[in-house]
Short mmCIF file of C-alpha atoms and ligand atoms in Angstrom, two decimals:
data_model
loop_
_atom_site.label_atom_id
_atom_site.label_comp_id
_atom_site.label_asym_id
_atom_site.label_seq_id
_atom_site.Cartn_x
_atom_site.Cartn_y
_atom_site.Cartn_z
CA UNK Q 1 99.41 143.25 96.26
CA UNK Q 2 97.60 143.67 99.58
CA UNK Q 3 96.90 140.30 101.22
CA UNK Q 4 93.60 140.05 103.14
CA UNK Q 5 94.13 138.16 106.42
CA UNK Q 6 91.01 136.64 107.94
CA UNK Q 7 90.83 134.62 111.16
CA UNK Q 8 87.93 132.18 111.30
CA UNK Q 9 86.53 131.34 114.70
CA UNK Q 10 83.71 128.85 114.43
CA UNK Q 11 80.07 129.90 114.76
CA UNK Q 12 80.48 133.51 113.81
CA UNK Q 13 78.06 134.55 111.09
CA UNK Q 14 80.63 136.84 109.44
CA UNK Q 15 82.75 133.73 108.81
CA UNK Q 16 80.33 132.67 106.08
CA UNK Q 17 81.07 135.95 104.33
CA UNK Q 18 84.81 135.26 104.54
CA UNK Q 19 84.28 131.78 103.13
CA UNK Q 20 82.18 133.17 100.28
CA UNK Q 21 84.86 135.79 99.63
CA UNK Q 22 87.59 133.11 99.55
CA UNK Q 23 85.46 131.04 97.16
CA UNK Q 24 84.90 134.06 94.88
CA UNK Q 25 88.62 134.85 94.76
CA UNK Q 26 89.42 131.25 93.77
CA UNK Q 27 86.65 131.03 91.16
CA UNK Q 28 87.82 134.27 89.53
CA UNK Q 29 91.48 133.24 89.25
CA UNK Q 30 93.03 134.50 92.52
CA UNK Q 31 95.07 132.77 95.24
CA UNK Q 32 93.82 131.93 98.76
CA UNK Q 33 95.82 130.21 101.51
CA UNK Q 34 93.56 127.90 103.49
CA UNK Q 35 93.95 125.53 106.45
CA UNK Q 36 93.80 121.77 105.95
CA UNK Q 37 94.27 118.96 108.49
CA UNK Q 38 97.81 118.34 107.15
CA UNK Q 39 99.41 121.73 106.32
CA UNK Q 40 98.15 125.06 104.92
CA UNK Q 41 97.46 124.95 101.18
CA UNK Q 42 97.70 127.70 98.55
CA UNK Q 43 94.44 127.29 96.65
CA UNK Q 44 93.50 128.35 93.11
CA UNK Q 45 91.06 127.15 90.45
CA UNK Q 46 92.28 123.84 89.04
CA UNK Q 47 90.61 124.74 85.72
CA UNK Q 48 92.78 127.83 85.17
CA UNK Q 49 96.26 127.60 83.62
CA UNK Q 50 96.87 131.25 84.57
CA UNK Q 51 96.02 130.59 88.22
CA UNK Q 52 98.46 127.65 88.25
CA UNK Q 53 101.15 129.98 86.89
CA UNK Q 54 100.37 132.43 89.70
CA UNK Q 55 100.86 129.64 92.27
CA UNK Q 56 104.28 128.77 90.84
CA UNK Q 57 105.27 132.44 90.82
CA UNK Q 58 104.11 133.15 94.40
CA UNK Q 59 105.90 130.07 95.76
CA UNK Q 60 108.97 130.38 93.51
CA UNK Q 61 108.28 126.72 92.63
CA UNK Q 62 109.49 124.92 89.49
CA UNK Q 63 106.48 124.47 87.19
CA UNK Q 64 107.25 120.81 86.43
CA UNK Q 65 106.28 119.93 90.02
CA UNK Q 66 102.57 119.06 89.73
CA UNK Q 67 99.83 120.33 92.07
CA UNK Q 68 97.30 118.32 94.09
CA UNK Q 69 93.67 118.97 93.11
CA UNK Q 70 91.33 119.25 96.12
CA UNK Q 71 87.63 118.40 96.03
CA UNK Q 72 84.96 118.79 98.73
CA UNK Q 73 83.51 115.26 98.29
CA UNK Q 74 85.28 112.11 97.02
CA UNK Q 75 82.63 111.75 94.26
CA UNK Q 76 83.78 115.09 92.81
CA UNK Q 77 86.97 113.30 91.74
CA UNK Q 78 84.87 112.38 88.67
CA UNK Q 79 85.06 116.01 87.55
CA UNK Q 80 88.81 115.88 87.16
CA UNK Q 81 89.93 112.24 86.81
CA UNK Q 82 89.05 108.72 85.69
CA UNK Q 83 88.32 106.82 88.89
CA UNK Q 84 88.27 103.07 89.65
CA UNK Q 85 86.84 100.57 92.15
CA UNK Q 86 90.00 100.77 94.23
CA UNK Q 87 89.72 104.56 94.35
CA UNK Q 88 86.23 104.30 95.84
CA UNK Q 89 87.28 101.57 98.27
CA UNK Q 90 90.07 103.84 99.46
CA UNK Q 91 87.70 106.81 99.59
CA UNK Q 92 85.28 104.87 101.82
CA UNK Q 93 88.05 104.27 104.37
CA UNK Q 94 90.21 107.38 104.17
CA UNK Q 95 88.29 110.30 102.62
CA UNK Q 96 87.75 113.00 103.62
CA UNK Q 97 91.25 112.78 105.08
CA UNK Q 98 95.02 112.95 104.51
CA UNK Q 99 95.24 110.69 101.43
CA UNK Q 100 96.07 111.79 97.86
CA UNK Q 101 95.52 109.39 94.97
CA UNK Q 102 97.14 109.72 91.53
CA UNK Q 103 94.60 109.03 88.76
CA UNK Q 104 94.46 109.42 84.94
CA UNK Q 105 93.42 113.04 84.35
CA UNK Q 106 90.47 114.38 82.36
CA UNK Q 107 91.09 117.01 79.69
CA UNK Q 108 89.47 119.82 81.74
CA UNK Q 109 92.60 119.87 83.92
CA UNK Q 110 95.27 121.93 82.17
CA UNK Q 111 98.86 120.72 81.78
CA UNK Q 112 100.01 123.68 83.87
CA UNK Q 113 98.38 122.04 86.91
CA UNK Q 114 99.90 118.57 86.37
CA UNK Q 115 103.34 119.66 85.21
CA UNK Q 116 102.58 118.14 81.79
CA UNK Q 117 101.72 114.68 83.20
CA UNK Q 118 98.64 112.78 82.00
CA UNK Q 119 97.76 111.96 85.61
CA UNK Q 120 96.33 114.18 88.35
CA UNK Q 121 96.68 113.94 92.14
CA UNK Q 122 93.27 114.09 93.88
CA UNK Q 123 92.59 114.76 97.56
CA UNK Q 124 89.50 115.47 99.66
CA UNK Q 125 90.64 117.18 102.88
CA UNK Q 126 88.76 116.63 106.15
CA UNK Q 127 89.27 120.19 107.45
CA UNK Q 128 85.81 121.74 107.54
CA UNK Q 129 86.98 125.26 106.55
CA UNK Q 130 88.87 123.87 103.55
CA UNK Q 131 85.85 121.91 102.39
CA UNK Q 132 83.54 124.90 102.78
CA UNK Q 133 85.90 127.11 100.77
CA UNK Q 134 86.22 124.51 97.98
CA UNK Q 135 82.45 124.16 97.90
CA UNK Q 136 81.93 127.94 97.86
CA UNK Q 137 84.38 128.27 94.94
CA UNK Q 138 82.34 125.86 92.81
CA UNK Q 139 85.54 124.53 91.19
CA UNK Q 140 88.13 121.87 92.05
CA UNK Q 141 90.99 123.60 93.87
CA UNK Q 142 94.66 123.09 93.00
CA UNK Q 143 96.65 123.60 96.20
CA UNK Q 144 100.28 122.95 96.98
CA UNK Q 145 101.56 123.65 100.49
CA UNK Q 146 101.47 127.43 101.11
CA UNK Q 147 105.20 127.95 101.75
CA UNK Q 148 107.96 129.51 99.67
CA UNK Q 149 109.44 126.66 97.64
CA UNK Q 150 112.12 124.79 99.61
CA UNK Q 151 110.97 126.06 103.03
CA UNK Q 152 109.19 123.86 105.56
CA UNK Q 153 105.45 123.59 104.87
CA UNK Q 154 103.30 125.98 106.94
CA UNK Q 155 101.33 124.55 109.84
CA UNK Q 156 100.00 127.91 111.09
CA UNK Q 157 98.63 130.96 109.28
CA UNK Q 158 101.54 133.03 110.59
CA UNK Q 159 103.97 130.72 108.73
CA UNK Q 160 102.00 131.51 105.54
CA UNK Q 161 102.05 135.24 106.32
CA UNK Q 162 105.83 135.06 106.79
CA UNK Q 163 106.39 133.42 103.38
CA UNK Q 164 103.64 134.84 101.16
CA UNK Q 165 102.40 138.20 102.53
CA UNK Q 166 101.93 140.60 99.61
CA UNK Q 167 102.13 137.77 97.04
CA UNK Q 168 98.63 136.26 97.35
CA UNK Q 169 95.06 137.62 97.63
CA UNK Q 170 93.91 136.16 100.94
CA UNK Q 171 94.97 134.07 103.94
CA UNK Q 172 92.24 132.27 105.88
CA UNK Q 173 93.48 131.52 109.42
CA UNK Q 174 91.81 128.40 110.82
CA UNK Q 175 94.33 127.73 113.60
CA UNK Q 176 97.01 125.05 113.88
CA UNK Q 177 96.97 122.11 111.44
CA UNK Q 178 96.17 118.91 113.32
CA UNK Q 179 98.63 116.54 111.63
CA UNK Q 180 101.54 118.76 110.64
CA UNK Q 181 102.96 116.92 107.59
CA UNK Q 182 101.53 116.61 104.09
CA UNK Q 183 99.12 113.89 102.95
CA UNK Q 184 100.12 110.36 101.97
CA UNK Q 185 100.48 110.31 98.16
CA UNK Q 186 99.83 106.99 96.39
CA UNK Q 187 99.59 105.68 92.86
CA UNK Q 188 97.23 102.76 92.23
CA UNK Q 189 96.92 100.01 89.67
CA UNK Q 190 94.51 97.05 89.82
CA UNK Q 191 94.19 96.35 93.53
CA UNK Q 192 97.75 97.46 94.36
CA UNK Q 193 99.05 100.75 95.64
CA UNK Q 194 102.47 102.35 95.92
CA UNK Q 195 103.34 105.04 98.48
CA UNK Q 196 105.16 107.91 96.77
CA UNK Q 197 105.07 110.19 99.82
CA UNK Q 198 104.33 108.87 103.34
CA UNK Q 199 101.82 110.69 105.54
CA UNK Q 200 99.26 110.10 108.28
CA UNK Q 201 97.53 107.30 106.34
CA UNK Q 202 100.06 104.49 106.88
CA UNK Q 203 101.09 101.46 104.81
CA UNK Q 204 99.43 99.19 107.40
CA UNK Q 205 96.15 101.06 107.06
CA UNK Q 206 96.31 101.02 103.25
CA UNK Q 207 96.98 97.27 103.43
CA UNK Q 208 93.50 96.75 104.89
CA UNK Q 209 92.00 98.01 101.60
CA UNK Q 210 94.61 97.26 98.91
CA UNK Q 211 95.78 93.79 97.83
CA UNK Q 212 99.40 94.89 98.04
CA UNK Q 213 101.18 98.02 99.31
CA UNK Q 214 104.64 98.99 98.13
CA UNK Q 215 106.73 101.84 99.47
CA UNK Q 216 108.71 103.62 96.75
CA UNK Q 217 112.46 103.30 97.36
CA UNK Q 218 112.90 107.09 97.22
CA UNK Q 219 110.76 107.43 100.38
CA UNK Q 220 113.55 105.84 102.43
CA UNK Q 221 116.46 107.12 100.33
CA UNK Q 222 115.64 110.35 98.41
CA UNK Q 223 118.91 110.09 96.47
CA UNK Q 224 117.30 107.18 94.55
CA UNK Q 225 114.61 109.46 93.05
CA UNK Q 226 116.87 110.15 90.04
CA UNK Q 227 115.93 112.49 87.20
CA UNK Q 228 112.58 110.86 86.46
CA UNK Q 229 110.96 110.10 89.82
CA UNK Q 230 107.41 108.73 89.99
CA UNK Q 231 106.44 111.81 91.94
CA UNK Q 232 108.31 114.89 90.69
CA UNK Q 233 108.30 116.43 94.20
CA UNK Q 234 110.75 113.70 95.27
CA UNK Q 235 113.63 115.18 93.40
CA UNK Q 236 113.58 118.55 95.13
CA UNK Q 237 115.43 119.24 98.36
CA UNK Q 238 112.40 120.12 100.40
CA UNK Q 239 111.49 121.04 103.91
CA UNK Q 240 114.80 122.77 104.55
CA UNK Q 241 115.49 125.50 107.05
CA UNK Q 242 118.57 127.75 106.68
CA UNK Q 243 120.18 125.88 109.57
CA UNK Q 244 122.25 122.82 108.80
CA UNK Q 245 120.38 119.71 109.99
CA UNK Q 246 122.77 117.02 111.22
CA UNK Q 247 121.15 113.62 111.67
CA UNK Q 248 122.78 111.31 114.15
CA UNK Q 249 122.17 107.57 113.91
CA UNK Q 250 122.86 105.91 117.26
CA UNK Q 251 121.32 105.17 120.66
CA UNK Q 252 120.14 107.91 123.01
CA UNK Q 253 123.17 107.91 125.35
CA UNK Q 254 125.62 108.06 122.42
CA UNK Q 255 123.54 110.82 120.85
CA UNK Q 256 123.65 112.93 124.02
CA UNK Q 257 127.42 112.47 124.32
CA UNK Q 258 127.97 113.26 120.64
CA UNK Q 259 125.93 116.47 120.77
CA UNK Q 260 127.49 117.67 124.01
CA UNK Q 261 130.94 116.96 122.57
CA UNK Q 262 130.34 118.75 119.25
CA UNK Q 263 127.69 121.48 119.55
CA UNK Q 264 128.90 125.07 119.54
CA UNK Q 265 127.32 128.23 120.89
CA UNK Q 266 125.05 128.77 117.89
CA UNK Q 267 123.94 125.15 117.63
CA UNK Q 268 120.80 123.44 118.88
CA UNK Q 269 119.29 120.01 119.35
CA UNK Q 270 115.83 118.46 118.86
CA UNK Q 271 114.98 116.59 122.02
CA UNK Q 272 112.03 115.11 123.85
CA UNK Q 273 110.91 116.93 126.98
CA UNK Q 274 112.33 114.33 129.36
CA UNK Q 275 115.88 114.45 127.94
CA UNK Q 276 116.15 118.23 127.36
CA UNK Q 277 118.09 119.07 130.51
CA UNK Q 278 120.90 116.66 129.61
CA UNK Q 279 122.07 118.87 126.72
CA UNK Q 280 124.45 121.78 127.07
CA UNK Q 281 123.32 123.57 123.85
CA UNK Q 282 119.96 125.19 122.94
CA UNK Q 283 117.08 122.71 123.02
CA UNK Q 284 114.00 122.58 120.78
CA UNK Q 285 111.44 120.29 122.37
CA UNK Q 286 109.65 117.83 120.07
CA UNK Q 287 107.17 116.48 122.66
CA UNK Q 288 107.01 113.59 125.12
CA UNK Q 289 109.46 110.73 124.56
CA UNK Q 290 108.38 108.17 121.94
CA UNK Q 291 105.37 110.10 120.64
CA UNK Q 292 105.69 110.02 116.85
CA UNK Q 293 102.48 112.00 116.30
CA UNK Q 294 103.50 114.85 118.58
CA UNK Q 295 106.96 115.14 116.99
CA UNK Q 296 105.38 115.00 113.51
CA UNK Q 297 102.89 117.71 114.48
CA UNK Q 298 105.68 120.00 115.74
CA UNK Q 299 108.38 119.25 113.13
CA UNK Q 300 107.89 122.09 110.65
CA UNK Q 301 107.30 124.72 113.35
CA UNK Q 302 110.55 123.59 115.02
CA UNK Q 303 112.49 123.82 111.73
CA UNK Q 304 111.20 127.38 111.31
CA UNK Q 305 112.06 128.11 114.94
CA UNK Q 306 115.66 127.00 114.30
CA UNK Q 307 115.89 129.80 111.72
CA UNK Q 308 114.30 132.39 114.01
CA UNK Q 309 116.99 131.56 116.56
CA UNK Q 310 119.62 131.83 113.75
CA UNK Q 311 120.99 128.42 114.67
CA UNK Q 312 123.91 127.24 112.56
CA UNK Q 313 123.63 123.49 113.16
CA UNK Q 314 120.74 121.51 114.57
CA UNK Q 315 121.38 117.95 115.80
CA UNK Q 316 118.55 115.46 115.39
CA UNK Q 317 118.55 111.80 116.37
CA UNK Q 318 117.58 109.73 113.30
CA UNK Q 319 114.07 108.34 113.91
CA UNK Q 320 113.19 104.74 112.95
CA UNK Q 321 111.87 104.18 109.41
CA UNK Q 322 109.09 101.85 110.66
CA UNK Q 323 105.52 102.44 109.52
CA UNK Q 324 104.58 104.65 112.48
CA UNK Q 325 107.60 106.93 112.00
CA UNK Q 326 107.86 106.79 108.19
CA UNK Q 327 106.39 110.23 107.42
CA UNK Q 328 108.60 111.85 110.06
CA UNK Q 329 111.67 109.90 108.90
CA UNK Q 330 111.10 110.90 105.26
CA UNK Q 331 110.73 114.64 106.06
CA UNK Q 332 113.74 114.69 108.37
CA UNK Q 333 116.14 112.96 105.99
CA UNK Q 334 115.07 115.38 103.25
CA UNK Q 335 115.53 118.39 105.53
CA UNK Q 336 119.03 117.09 106.34
CA UNK Q 337 119.85 116.66 102.63
CA UNK Q 338 121.75 113.42 103.29
CA UNK Q 339 123.78 114.79 106.23
CA UNK Q 340 123.96 111.70 108.49
CA UNK Q 341 126.55 110.85 111.14
CA UNK Q 342 126.58 107.15 112.04
CA UNK Q 343 127.90 106.44 115.54
O1 TXA E 1 98.67 117.52 102.51
C1 TXA E 1 98.88 117.88 101.34
O2 TXA E 1 98.93 117.08 100.40
C2 TXA E 1 99.07 119.38 101.10
C3 TXA E 1 97.76 120.09 101.43
C4 TXA E 1 97.78 121.55 101.10
O3 TXA E 1 96.70 119.44 100.83
N1 TXA E 1 99.47 119.64 99.75
C5 TXA E 1 100.73 119.36 99.29
O4 TXA E 1 100.95 119.73 97.99
O5 TXA E 1 101.57 118.84 99.98
P1 TXA E 1 102.41 119.87 97.36
O6 TXA E 1 102.19 120.49 96.03
O7 TXA E 1 103.29 120.60 98.28
O8 TXA E 1 102.89 118.40 97.14
C6 TXA E 1 102.34 117.63 96.09
C7 TXA E 1 103.12 116.35 95.91
C8 TXA E 1 104.43 116.62 95.20
O9 TXA E 1 105.43 115.78 95.76
C9 TXA E 1 104.12 116.22 93.76
O10 TXA E 1 105.25 115.82 93.06
C10 TXA E 1 103.12 115.08 93.95
O11 TXA E 1 102.36 115.47 95.07
N2 TXA E 1 102.23 114.97 92.78
C11 TXA E 1 101.26 115.82 92.39
N3 TXA E 1 100.69 115.40 91.25
C12 TXA E 1 101.29 114.25 90.91
C13 TXA E 1 101.15 113.33 89.81
N4 TXA E 1 100.27 113.52 88.85
N5 TXA E 1 101.97 112.24 89.79
C14 TXA E 1 102.87 112.02 90.78
N6 TXA E 1 103.05 112.86 91.84
C15 TXA E 1 102.28 113.96 91.90
MG1 MG E 2 104.99 121.25 99.36
#
């Protein structure tokens, strides 16, 4: 299959044609990679079981891992799910934006999209190009991250091209994703919510709308997800580069000494800009010191970079698991697959 690659630069009249084209492809059962504020998504009609199968095939993803359904306005959630007061309270504060809410599904959404569950994950992205494409398609859009299964999610169109060229109909390039990790996924019941996957919408923020916010134990320790996790995505080893990620839990000075004492020629380290020159091995710069957002934004590109450099081991200092760092912490421990050295 020949993949159409189209770069959108705002205010060009031909962009409307590209958006219409992307919408047509989705409506008629094809696959389009599109930018969102979190990561690039691989969009297809959420009404089509065949299109869902195509997504699983293109990504090489197990078909019991359900897809998020994207809508262009929060009210369109009604088309796919049974909503509630709490859903609309959350929507008023966080939608459009990086929040996904699990709701009871309506029968128009096929089992192929939800991995056989009777619930559906609903999200209204804030990225303008994404919303225009969803609107142009006229259907709700099922979209997982547009990476090969198991690889870091794509935060640029060239990441998508690398993983999916020749396997999908179109890639719409809308530039770098602002946030860099996937949306916060929550389940709700009454006035309570539970975080199944942490993202840019934090527990503290959710607490301003929900009566109670719980963080699922598998967010902190993925090994607790077991065989029947609340969010099937939790059980897969995700976000992994080929390189071996070695997490080091200890203060900065100890971390520097440990890396300099252990890293070989083909090894690298994630470091803030200020500390980079203290390492003797290859350095991959995460941003300024102490900036969780900048590190989060750069994380997946850096994991891909580690592979381009054919690094064998990459040393990463374990970030805190506090609210501000929780999304980063969760992605890094999963990329490391439990490989933690405690100093
Ligand atoms: O930011 C995002 O959410 C991106 C962009 C493209 O929107 N999408 C994304 O989709 O990350 P995906 O498929 O890579 O991750 C979906 C996550 C998985 O962990 C899946 O298990 C969970 O959401 N999920 C989907 N439907 C669910 C459901 N009905 N119940 C529980 N978890 C669900
Ligand atoms: Mg994904």
